[in-house]
Amino acid sequence: MKIIDVEELSSIQRKIRVELPAETVAGEFLRAYQNLGQRVRVKGFRAGKTPRSILQGMYGDEIRGQVRSHLVEDSLGEVIKERRLQIVSQPEIEADDLEEGRAFSFSAVFEVKPNIDVQDYLGIAVEKVRLSVTDAQVEEALRRLQESHARLEPVDNRDVVQEGDFVTLDFEGSIVGKSFAGGKGENYLLEIGAGKALPQFENALIGLRVGKQQTIQLTYPEDYPNREVSGKAVEFSVVVHDIKQKVLPLLDDDFAKDHGECGSLEALKASIRTRLGNELKRIQEEELKEQVVNRLIESHSFTPPPAMVERQTRYLMERYQNRLPAHTVSESESGPSMQETRKTLEARAVRQVQATLLVEKISQLEKLEVPDKDVQARIDNLARAAGDRGKSVRDIYSRPDARDELRAQLVFDQTLNFLLERANIKEVGSPEFKVDEQGEKG
């Protein structure tokens, strides 16, 4: 093989020109026809004895395509390994006509990871917020725990819907007599005033009576995601089957024993305070790491490979769409908004790819690695956490590519910890943080 040229088109793009001698081409054709002769059966000839001229007449174009692919793939792989190129996109191939007995030339253009000169990554200045759990936060978390164990009891002394009620109802909506997607429900449980449904719909239910078929009318907002109903007047036929109210358990020592695995209410509060404190520390550490990444990106200007950005954008879009109700995902209902969302996610993907490349470079400079046993330990933890799906998790990570991705993530995390341990951390005053029992920050 002869490498004619490796051209640097840009910091993230290379073009390789390769010429293969005639004998290499002839050898590949010979192997291809030998393998074909062993596989196919031609009437009138014993296995492996079909003349090559017959095979050429029957399979010539197919063999030429196979030989071309093998020559390009094998030689390109050899060049990539020899030149230590970190390819991140599918190569765009331009090739001469392939003829047996003649030299074969081709060129390949592809994207590569940029060679980043990472500097001043030790001692990055970040601000650490002084955090503490307040009594109000403990009480709020306790209230949420109490709410989670509330029970619904039938309302017997009235049959008119009020705000705060839980109602079970059937409904069917129409626009000028025509039904629409998502406009019908049966035995639907709804808390009036909780904001789980369209506020106009919840408000219109107040005052309805149990057991009667009634009609309510409302106008959907102009910016409602479902374009079929946005800005339009809709009529709903509604039947309320029953009304229930939420009854909260008493907050006492028995509650602590039954729902908090604590001996007393005070012990439960102490447990909640400890849990919230741990969550605050986790939040604080994640924010410090985010600051480290932001400082790295701000101090290193480079263009990330478009192929990497596109892959990350698709990944973020898939996650976003998987969280949407099925009826809002279609192009006809939300095309423009989905385009805007993609633009936003693409900007996020650019920063994520930049962070990945910067942290990866630092891990190489500092020779940070994750041994096989740590990768396997993480797989075991993921499999245990998956419960019944544990075997599927192990099957996924039995693939080398999935295992490599997991290792890369572990190295990324290890490198961020390395940078945070060596960061220049300055403590600053504490703003108001709200953390619930799930560790959500607001």
CSV table of C-alpha atoms in Angstrom, one decimal:
chain,number,residue,atom,x,y,z
A,1,MET,CA,0.0,0.0,0.0
A,2,LYS,CA,1.1,3.5,-0.8
A,3,ILE,CA,-0.2,6.5,1.0
A,4,ILE,CA,-0.1,9.4,-1.4
A,5,ASP,CA,-1.1,12.1,1.0
A,6,VAL,CA,-2.7,12.9,4.3
A,7,GLU,CA,-4.1,16.5,4.0
A,8,GLU,CA,-5.3,18.6,7.0
A,9,LEU,CA,-8.4,20.3,5.6
A,10,SER,CA,-9.1,21.9,9.0
A,11,SER,CA,-8.4,21.2,12.7
A,12,ILE,CA,-11.2,18.6,12.6
A,13,GLN,CA,-11.1,17.3,9.1
A,14,ARG,CA,-8.6,15.1,7.2
A,15,LYS,CA,-8.3,13.8,3.6
A,16,ILE,CA,-6.4,10.7,2.8
A,17,ARG,CA,-5.3,9.6,-0.6
A,18,VAL,CA,-4.3,6.0,-1.0
A,19,GLU,CA,-3.0,4.0,-4.0
A,20,LEU,CA,-3.0,0.2,-4.0
A,21,PRO,CA,-0.7,-1.7,-6.4
A,22,ALA,CA,-2.1,-4.0,-9.1
A,23,GLU,CA,-0.9,-7.1,-7.3
A,24,THR,CA,-2.8,-6.2,-4.2
A,25,VAL,CA,-6.0,-5.7,-6.3
A,26,ALA,CA,-5.4,-9.0,-8.1
A,27,GLY,CA,-4.9,-10.9,-4.8
A,28,GLU,CA,-8.2,-9.6,-3.4
A,29,PHE,CA,-10.0,-10.6,-6.6
A,30,LEU,CA,-8.5,-14.0,-6.3
A,31,ARG,CA,-9.6,-14.5,-2.7
A,32,ALA,CA,-13.0,-13.2,-3.5
A,33,TYR,CA,-13.6,-15.7,-6.3
A,34,GLN,CA,-12.1,-18.6,-4.3
A,35,ASN,CA,-14.5,-17.9,-1.4
A,36,LEU,CA,-17.4,-17.6,-3.9
A,37,GLY,CA,-16.6,-20.9,-5.6
A,38,GLN,CA,-16.8,-22.7,-2.2
A,39,ARG,CA,-20.1,-21.1,-1.4
A,40,VAL,CA,-22.2,-21.3,-4.5
A,41,ARG,CA,-23.5,-24.3,-6.5
A,42,VAL,CA,-23.6,-24.1,-10.3
A,43,LYS,CA,-25.5,-26.8,-12.2
A,44,GLY,CA,-23.1,-29.0,-14.1
A,45,PHE,CA,-20.0,-28.4,-11.8
A,46,ARG,CA,-18.8,-29.9,-8.6
A,47,ALA,CA,-18.5,-27.8,-5.5
A,48,GLY,CA,-15.4,-25.6,-5.8
A,49,LYS,CA,-14.8,-26.6,-9.4
A,50,THR,CA,-16.9,-23.9,-11.2
A,51,PRO,CA,-14.6,-22.1,-13.7
A,52,ARG,CA,-13.9,-18.5,-12.8
A,53,SER,CA,-15.1,-17.3,-16.1
A,54,ILE,CA,-18.5,-18.7,-15.3
A,55,LEU,CA,-18.5,-17.1,-11.9
A,56,GLN,CA,-17.5,-13.7,-13.4
A,57,GLY,CA,-20.3,-13.8,-15.8
A,58,MET,CA,-22.8,-14.6,-13.0
A,59,TYR,CA,-21.4,-12.6,-10.1
A,60,GLY,CA,-18.9,-10.1,-11.6
A,61,ASP,CA,-20.6,-6.9,-10.4
A,62,GLU,CA,-21.2,-8.3,-6.9
A,63,ILE,CA,-17.6,-9.4,-6.6
A,64,ARG,CA,-16.3,-6.1,-7.8
A,65,GLY,CA,-18.3,-4.3,-5.2
A,66,GLN,CA,-17.1,-6.6,-2.4
A,67,VAL,CA,-13.4,-6.2,-3.5
A,68,ARG,CA,-13.8,-2.5,-3.6
A,69,SER,CA,-15.3,-2.4,-0.1
A,70,HIS,CA,-12.6,-4.7,1.3
A,71,LEU,CA,-9.7,-2.8,-0.3
A,72,VAL,CA,-11.0,0.5,1.0
A,73,GLU,CA,-11.9,-0.7,4.5
A,74,ASP,CA,-8.7,-2.6,5.1
A,75,SER,CA,-6.3,0.0,3.8
A,76,LEU,CA,-8.2,2.9,5.4
A,77,GLY,CA,-8.1,1.0,8.7
A,78,GLU,CA,-4.4,0.5,8.3
A,79,VAL,CA,-3.8,4.2,7.6
A,80,ILE,CA,-5.9,5.3,10.6
A,81,LYS,CA,-4.0,3.0,12.9
A,82,GLU,CA,-0.6,3.9,11.5
A,83,ARG,CA,-1.3,7.7,11.7
A,84,ARG,CA,-3.2,7.4,15.0
A,85,LEU,CA,-6.2,9.3,13.7
A,86,GLN,CA,-9.2,9.6,16.0
A,87,ILE,CA,-12.0,9.4,13.5
A,88,VAL,CA,-15.5,10.5,14.6
A,89,SER,CA,-17.5,10.4,11.4
A,90,GLN,CA,-18.2,8.1,8.5
A,91,PRO,CA,-15.6,8.7,5.7
A,92,GLU,CA,-16.7,10.1,2.4
A,93,ILE,CA,-15.1,8.0,-0.2
A,94,GLU,CA,-14.2,8.9,-3.8
A,95,ALA,CA,-12.6,6.1,-5.7
A,96,ASP,CA,-11.3,5.4,-9.2
A,97,ASP,CA,-12.9,2.6,-11.3
A,98,LEU,CA,-11.8,-0.8,-10.0
A,99,GLU,CA,-10.2,-3.0,-12.7
A,100,GLU,CA,-8.5,-6.3,-12.0
A,101,GLY,CA,-4.8,-6.2,-12.9
A,102,ARG,CA,-4.6,-2.4,-12.4
A,103,ALA,CA,-3.7,-0.2,-9.5
A,104,PHE,CA,-6.6,1.2,-7.5
A,105,SER,CA,-6.7,4.7,-5.9
A,106,PHE,CA,-9.2,6.3,-3.6
A,107,SER,CA,-9.5,9.2,-1.2
A,108,ALA,CA,-11.4,9.5,2.1
A,109,VAL,CA,-12.5,12.7,3.9
A,110,PHE,CA,-13.6,12.4,7.5
A,111,GLU,CA,-13.8,14.3,10.8
A,112,VAL,CA,-11.3,13.8,13.6
A,113,LYS,CA,-11.1,14.9,17.2
A,114,PRO,CA,-9.2,18.2,17.4
A,115,ASN,CA,-5.8,18.4,19.0
A,116,ILE,CA,-6.5,20.6,22.0
A,117,ASP,CA,-3.7,22.3,23.8
A,118,VAL,CA,-5.3,22.2,27.3
A,119,GLN,CA,-3.7,24.7,29.7
A,120,ASP,CA,-4.2,26.0,33.3
A,121,TYR,CA,-6.6,23.2,34.3
A,122,LEU,CA,-5.2,22.8,37.8
A,123,GLY,CA,-6.4,25.3,40.4
A,124,ILE,CA,-9.5,26.4,38.5
A,125,ALA,CA,-11.3,29.1,40.5
A,126,VAL,CA,-14.9,28.1,41.6
A,127,GLU,CA,-17.3,29.3,44.2
A,128,LYS,CA,-18.7,27.0,46.8
A,129,VAL,CA,-22.0,28.1,48.4
A,130,ARG,CA,-22.3,27.6,52.1
A,131,LEU,CA,-25.5,25.4,52.5
A,132,SER,CA,-27.4,24.3,55.5
A,133,VAL,CA,-30.8,22.6,56.0
A,134,THR,CA,-33.4,24.9,57.6
A,135,ASP,CA,-36.3,23.9,59.9
A,136,ALA,CA,-38.7,25.0,57.2
A,137,GLN,CA,-37.1,22.7,54.7
A,138,VAL,CA,-37.5,19.8,57.1
A,139,GLU,CA,-41.1,20.6,57.8
A,140,GLU,CA,-41.8,20.9,54.0
A,141,ALA,CA,-40.2,17.5,53.4
A,142,LEU,CA,-42.2,16.0,56.3
A,143,ARG,CA,-45.4,17.5,54.8
A,144,ARG,CA,-44.6,16.0,51.4
A,145,LEU,CA,-44.1,12.6,53.1
A,146,GLN,CA,-47.4,13.0,54.9
A,147,GLU,CA,-49.1,13.9,51.6
A,148,SER,CA,-47.6,10.8,49.9
A,149,HIS,CA,-49.4,8.6,52.5
A,150,ALA,CA,-52.8,10.4,52.3
A,151,ARG,CA,-55.9,8.3,51.5
A,152,LEU,CA,-58.9,9.2,49.5
A,153,GLU,CA,-62.3,8.9,51.2
A,154,PRO,CA,-65.8,9.4,49.6
A,155,VAL,CA,-67.6,12.6,50.2
A,156,ASP,CA,-71.1,11.7,51.4
A,157,ASN,CA,-72.5,15.0,52.6
A,158,ARG,CA,-72.7,16.8,49.2
A,159,ASP,CA,-72.8,16.0,45.4
A,160,VAL,CA,-71.4,19.2,44.0
A,161,VAL,CA,-67.7,19.4,42.9
A,162,GLN,CA,-65.5,21.9,44.8
A,163,GLU,CA,-61.9,23.0,44.5
A,164,GLY,CA,-59.6,20.5,46.1
A,165,ASP,CA,-61.9,17.5,45.4
A,166,PHE,CA,-60.7,14.3,43.7
A,167,VAL,CA,-63.3,13.4,41.1
A,168,THR,CA,-63.7,10.4,38.9
A,169,LEU,CA,-65.3,11.4,35.6
A,170,ASP,CA,-65.9,10.5,31.9
A,171,PHE,CA,-65.5,13.3,29.4
A,172,GLU,CA,-65.6,13.7,25.6
A,173,GLY,CA,-64.6,16.9,23.9
A,174,SER,CA,-65.7,18.2,20.5
A,175,ILE,CA,-65.1,21.2,18.2
A,176,VAL,CA,-68.2,22.1,16.3
A,177,GLY,CA,-69.4,18.5,16.9
A,178,LYS,CA,-66.1,16.9,15.8
A,179,SER,CA,-64.0,14.9,18.3
A,180,PHE,CA,-60.2,15.4,18.5
A,181,ALA,CA,-57.1,13.5,19.7
A,182,GLY,CA,-56.7,13.4,23.5
A,183,GLY,CA,-60.2,14.8,24.0
A,184,LYS,CA,-61.8,11.7,25.6
A,185,GLY,CA,-61.4,9.9,28.9
A,186,GLU,CA,-63.2,7.3,31.0
A,187,ASN,CA,-63.0,6.8,34.8
A,188,TYR,CA,-60.4,9.6,34.8
A,189,LEU,CA,-59.2,10.6,38.3
A,190,LEU,CA,-58.5,14.3,38.6
A,191,GLU,CA,-57.7,16.6,41.6
A,192,ILE,CA,-59.5,19.9,41.0
A,193,GLY,CA,-57.2,22.9,41.2
A,194,ALA,CA,-53.9,20.8,41.2
A,195,GLY,CA,-53.0,22.0,37.7
A,196,LYS,CA,-52.6,18.4,36.3
A,197,ALA,CA,-55.1,19.2,33.6
A,198,LEU,CA,-55.8,22.4,31.6
A,199,PRO,CA,-56.7,25.0,34.3
A,200,GLN,CA,-59.8,26.1,32.3
A,201,PHE,CA,-61.0,22.5,32.3
A,202,GLU,CA,-60.5,22.1,36.0
A,203,ASN,CA,-62.2,25.4,36.8
A,204,ALA,CA,-65.2,24.5,34.6
A,205,LEU,CA,-65.8,21.3,36.6
A,206,ILE,CA,-66.4,23.2,39.8
A,207,GLY,CA,-70.1,23.2,40.5
A,208,LEU,CA,-71.0,20.1,38.5
A,209,ARG,CA,-73.2,17.4,40.2
A,210,VAL,CA,-72.5,13.7,40.6
A,211,GLY,CA,-74.3,11.3,38.2
A,212,LYS,CA,-75.6,13.9,35.7
A,213,GLN,CA,-74.4,14.3,32.2
A,214,GLN,CA,-73.5,18.0,31.8
A,215,THR,CA,-71.8,20.2,29.3
A,216,ILE,CA,-69.0,22.6,29.8
A,217,GLN,CA,-67.4,25.0,27.4
A,218,LEU,CA,-63.9,26.5,27.3
A,219,THR,CA,-61.4,28.0,25.0
A,220,TYR,CA,-57.9,26.5,24.7
A,221,PRO,CA,-54.9,28.9,24.9
A,222,GLU,CA,-53.3,30.1,21.7
A,223,ASP,CA,-50.0,28.5,22.6
A,224,TYR,CA,-51.4,25.1,23.6
A,225,PRO,CA,-49.1,22.4,22.1
A,226,ASN,CA,-51.9,20.5,20.3
A,227,ARG,CA,-52.5,22.7,17.3
A,228,GLU,CA,-55.8,20.9,16.6
A,229,VAL,CA,-57.4,22.7,19.6
A,230,SER,CA,-55.1,25.7,20.3
A,231,GLY,CA,-57.1,28.9,20.4
A,232,LYS,CA,-60.4,27.1,19.7
A,233,ALA,CA,-63.7,26.9,21.6
A,234,VAL,CA,-64.2,23.3,22.8
A,235,GLU,CA,-67.4,21.7,24.3
A,236,PHE,CA,-67.1,18.8,26.7
A,237,SER,CA,-69.8,16.3,27.7
A,238,VAL,CA,-68.9,15.3,31.3
A,239,VAL,CA,-70.3,12.8,33.8
A,240,VAL,CA,-68.9,13.0,37.4
A,241,HIS,CA,-69.1,9.5,39.0
A,242,ASP,CA,-67.9,10.3,42.5
A,243,ILE,CA,-66.2,12.9,44.7
A,244,LYS,CA,-63.4,12.0,47.2
A,245,GLN,CA,-61.4,14.1,49.5
A,246,LYS,CA,-57.8,13.6,50.6
A,247,VAL,CA,-57.4,12.7,54.3
A,248,LEU,CA,-53.9,13.1,55.7
A,249,PRO,CA,-52.5,10.8,58.4
A,250,LEU,CA,-51.6,12.4,61.8
A,251,LEU,CA,-48.0,13.4,62.2
A,252,ASP,CA,-47.1,11.5,65.4
A,253,ASP,CA,-44.7,8.8,66.6
A,254,ASP,CA,-46.9,6.1,65.1
A,255,PHE,CA,-46.6,7.8,61.7
A,256,ALA,CA,-42.8,7.9,62.2
A,257,LYS,CA,-42.7,4.2,62.9
A,258,ASP,CA,-45.0,3.2,60.1
A,259,HIS,CA,-43.7,5.4,57.3
A,260,GLY,CA,-40.3,6.6,58.4
A,261,GLU,CA,-38.8,3.6,60.1
A,262,CYS,CA,-38.0,5.8,63.1
A,263,GLY,CA,-38.9,5.4,66.7
A,264,SER,CA,-40.4,8.8,67.1
A,265,LEU,CA,-41.5,11.9,65.2
A,266,GLU,CA,-38.4,13.7,66.4
A,267,ALA,CA,-36.2,10.9,65.1
A,268,LEU,CA,-37.9,11.0,61.8
A,269,LYS,CA,-37.2,14.8,61.5
A,270,ALA,CA,-33.6,14.2,62.3
A,271,SER,CA,-33.4,11.5,59.6
A,272,ILE,CA,-35.0,13.9,57.1
A,273,ARG,CA,-32.5,16.6,58.1
A,274,THR,CA,-29.6,14.2,57.5
A,275,ARG,CA,-31.0,13.1,54.1
A,276,LEU,CA,-31.6,16.6,53.0
A,277,GLY,CA,-28.1,17.6,54.1
A,278,ASN,CA,-26.6,14.8,52.0
A,279,GLU,CA,-28.7,15.9,49.0
A,280,LEU,CA,-27.5,19.5,49.5
A,281,LYS,CA,-23.9,18.3,49.5
A,282,ARG,CA,-24.5,16.3,46.3
A,283,ILE,CA,-26.1,19.3,44.6
A,284,GLN,CA,-23.2,21.5,45.7
A,285,GLU,CA,-20.7,19.0,44.3
A,286,GLU,CA,-22.5,18.8,41.0
A,287,GLU,CA,-22.6,22.6,40.7
A,288,LEU,CA,-18.9,22.9,41.5
A,289,LYS,CA,-18.2,20.4,38.7
A,290,GLU,CA,-20.4,22.3,36.4
A,291,GLN,CA,-18.4,25.4,37.2
A,292,VAL,CA,-15.1,23.6,36.4
A,293,VAL,CA,-16.5,22.5,33.0
A,294,ASN,CA,-17.7,26.0,32.2
A,295,ARG,CA,-14.3,27.5,33.1
A,296,LEU,CA,-12.6,25.0,30.9
A,297,ILE,CA,-14.9,25.8,27.9
A,298,GLU,CA,-14.5,29.5,28.5
A,299,SER,CA,-10.7,29.4,28.4
A,300,HIS,CA,-10.3,27.0,25.4
A,301,SER,CA,-11.7,28.1,22.1
A,302,PHE,CA,-12.1,25.3,19.5
A,303,THR,CA,-14.7,23.9,17.1
A,304,PRO,CA,-16.1,20.5,18.0
A,305,PRO,CA,-16.6,18.0,15.2
A,306,PRO,CA,-20.1,18.4,13.7
A,307,ALA,CA,-20.6,14.6,13.6
A,308,MET,CA,-20.1,14.4,17.4
A,309,VAL,CA,-22.5,17.4,17.9
A,310,GLU,CA,-25.1,15.8,15.6
A,311,ARG,CA,-25.0,12.5,17.5
A,312,GLN,CA,-25.3,14.2,20.9
A,313,THR,CA,-28.2,16.4,19.6
A,314,ARG,CA,-30.0,13.3,18.4
A,315,TYR,CA,-29.5,11.7,21.8
A,316,LEU,CA,-30.9,14.7,23.6
A,317,MET,CA,-33.8,14.9,21.2
A,318,GLU,CA,-34.7,11.3,21.8
A,319,ARG,CA,-34.7,11.8,25.5
A,320,TYR,CA,-36.8,14.9,25.1
A,321,GLN,CA,-39.4,13.2,22.9
A,322,ASN,CA,-39.6,10.1,25.1
A,323,ARG,CA,-40.8,12.4,27.9
A,324,LEU,CA,-43.5,13.9,25.8
A,325,PRO,CA,-47.1,12.6,25.6
A,326,ALA,CA,-47.4,10.6,22.4
A,327,HIS,CA,-49.9,13.0,20.8
A,328,THR,CA,-47.6,16.0,21.0
A,329,VAL,CA,-44.6,14.4,19.2
A,330,SER,CA,-45.9,14.4,15.7
A,331,GLU,CA,-44.6,17.0,13.2
A,332,SER,CA,-48.1,18.1,12.3
A,333,GLU,CA,-48.9,19.2,15.8
A,334,SER,CA,-45.6,20.6,17.0
A,335,GLY,CA,-43.2,21.0,14.0
A,336,PRO,CA,-42.1,24.6,14.7
A,337,SER,CA,-41.8,24.1,18.5
A,338,MET,CA,-39.8,20.9,17.9
A,339,GLN,CA,-37.5,22.8,15.6
A,340,GLU,CA,-36.9,25.4,18.2
A,341,THR,CA,-36.3,22.7,20.8
A,342,ARG,CA,-33.8,21.0,18.5
A,343,LYS,CA,-32.0,24.3,18.1
A,344,THR,CA,-31.8,24.7,21.9
A,345,LEU,CA,-30.6,21.2,22.4
A,346,GLU,CA,-28.0,21.5,19.7
A,347,ALA,CA,-26.5,24.4,21.6
A,348,ARG,CA,-26.4,22.2,24.7
A,349,ALA,CA,-24.9,19.4,22.7
A,350,VAL,CA,-22.0,21.7,21.5
A,351,ARG,CA,-21.1,22.4,25.1
A,352,GLN,CA,-21.3,18.8,26.1
A,353,VAL,CA,-19.1,17.7,23.2
A,354,GLN,CA,-16.6,20.5,24.1
A,355,ALA,CA,-16.6,19.3,27.7
A,356,THR,CA,-16.1,15.7,26.7
A,357,LEU,CA,-13.1,16.5,24.5
A,358,LEU,CA,-11.5,18.8,27.0
A,359,VAL,CA,-11.9,16.4,29.9
A,360,GLU,CA,-10.8,13.5,27.8
A,361,LYS,CA,-7.6,15.3,26.9
A,362,ILE,CA,-6.9,16.1,30.5
A,363,SER,CA,-7.4,12.4,31.4
A,364,GLN,CA,-4.8,11.5,28.8
A,365,LEU,CA,-2.3,14.1,30.1
A,366,GLU,CA,-2.7,12.9,33.7
A,367,LYS,CA,-2.8,9.3,32.7
A,368,LEU,CA,-6.1,8.7,34.4
A,369,GLU,CA,-7.6,5.3,33.7
A,370,VAL,CA,-10.4,3.0,35.0
A,371,PRO,CA,-9.4,-0.7,35.4
A,372,ASP,CA,-11.6,-3.5,34.1
A,373,LYS,CA,-12.7,-4.5,37.6
A,374,ASP,CA,-14.2,-1.0,38.2
A,375,VAL,CA,-16.1,-1.2,34.9
A,376,GLN,CA,-17.4,-4.6,35.8
A,377,ALA,CA,-18.4,-3.3,39.3
A,378,ARG,CA,-20.4,-0.5,37.7
A,379,ILE,CA,-22.1,-3.0,35.4
A,380,ASP,CA,-23.0,-5.2,38.4
A,381,ASN,CA,-24.5,-2.2,40.2
A,382,LEU,CA,-26.5,-1.2,37.2
A,383,ALA,CA,-27.8,-4.8,36.8
A,384,ARG,CA,-28.8,-5.1,40.4
A,385,ALA,CA,-30.6,-1.7,40.2
A,386,ALA,CA,-32.5,-2.9,37.1
A,387,GLY,CA,-34.1,-5.8,39.0
A,388,ASP,CA,-35.9,-8.1,36.6
A,389,ARG,CA,-34.1,-6.4,33.7
A,390,GLY,CA,-30.7,-7.1,35.1
A,391,LYS,CA,-29.9,-9.7,32.4
A,392,SER,CA,-30.7,-7.3,29.6
A,393,VAL,CA,-28.3,-4.8,31.2
A,394,ARG,CA,-25.6,-7.4,31.3
A,395,ASP,CA,-26.3,-8.3,27.7
A,396,ILE,CA,-26.0,-4.7,26.6
A,397,TYR,CA,-22.6,-4.3,28.3
A,398,SER,CA,-21.3,-7.5,26.9
A,399,ARG,CA,-20.9,-5.6,23.7
A,400,PRO,CA,-17.4,-4.0,23.4
A,401,ASP,CA,-18.8,-0.6,22.2
A,402,ALA,CA,-21.2,-0.3,25.1
A,403,ARG,CA,-18.5,-1.3,27.5
A,404,ASP,CA,-16.1,1.3,26.0
A,405,GLU,CA,-18.8,4.0,26.4
A,406,LEU,CA,-19.3,3.1,30.0
A,407,ARG,CA,-15.5,3.2,30.6
A,408,ALA,CA,-15.3,6.6,28.9
A,409,GLN,CA,-18.1,7.9,31.3
A,410,LEU,CA,-16.2,6.5,34.3
A,411,VAL,CA,-13.0,8.2,33.2
A,412,PHE,CA,-14.9,11.4,32.6
A,413,ASP,CA,-16.3,11.3,36.2
A,414,GLN,CA,-12.9,10.4,37.6
A,415,THR,CA,-11.2,13.3,35.8
A,416,LEU,CA,-13.8,15.8,37.0
A,417,ASN,CA,-13.2,14.6,40.6
A,418,PHE,CA,-9.5,15.0,40.0
A,419,LEU,CA,-10.0,18.6,38.8
A,420,LEU,CA,-12.4,19.4,41.6
A,421,GLU,CA,-9.9,18.1,44.3
A,422,ARG,CA,-7.3,20.5,42.8
A,423,ALA,CA,-9.6,23.5,42.2
A,424,ASN,CA,-9.3,26.8,44.0
A,425,ILE,CA,-12.5,26.8,45.9
A,426,LYS,CA,-13.9,30.1,47.4
A,427,GLU,CA,-16.8,29.9,49.9
A,428,VAL,CA,-19.6,32.4,49.3
A,429,GLY,CA,-22.9,33.2,51.1
A,430,SER,CA,-25.9,31.0,50.8
A,431,PRO,CA,-28.9,31.9,48.7
A,432,GLU,CA,-32.3,30.3,49.4
A,433,PHE,CA,-32.5,26.7,48.3
A,434,LYS,CA,-35.5,24.5,48.4
A,435,VAL,CA,-34.9,20.8,48.6
A,436,ASP,CA,-37.6,18.2,48.9
A,437,GLU,CA,-37.4,14.6,50.1
A,438,GLN,CA,-36.4,13.4,46.6
A,439,GLY,CA,-33.5,15.8,46.6
A,440,GLU,CA,-35.0,18.1,44.0
A,441,LYS,CA,-33.6,21.7,44.1
A,442,GLY,CA,-35.8,24.7,43.4
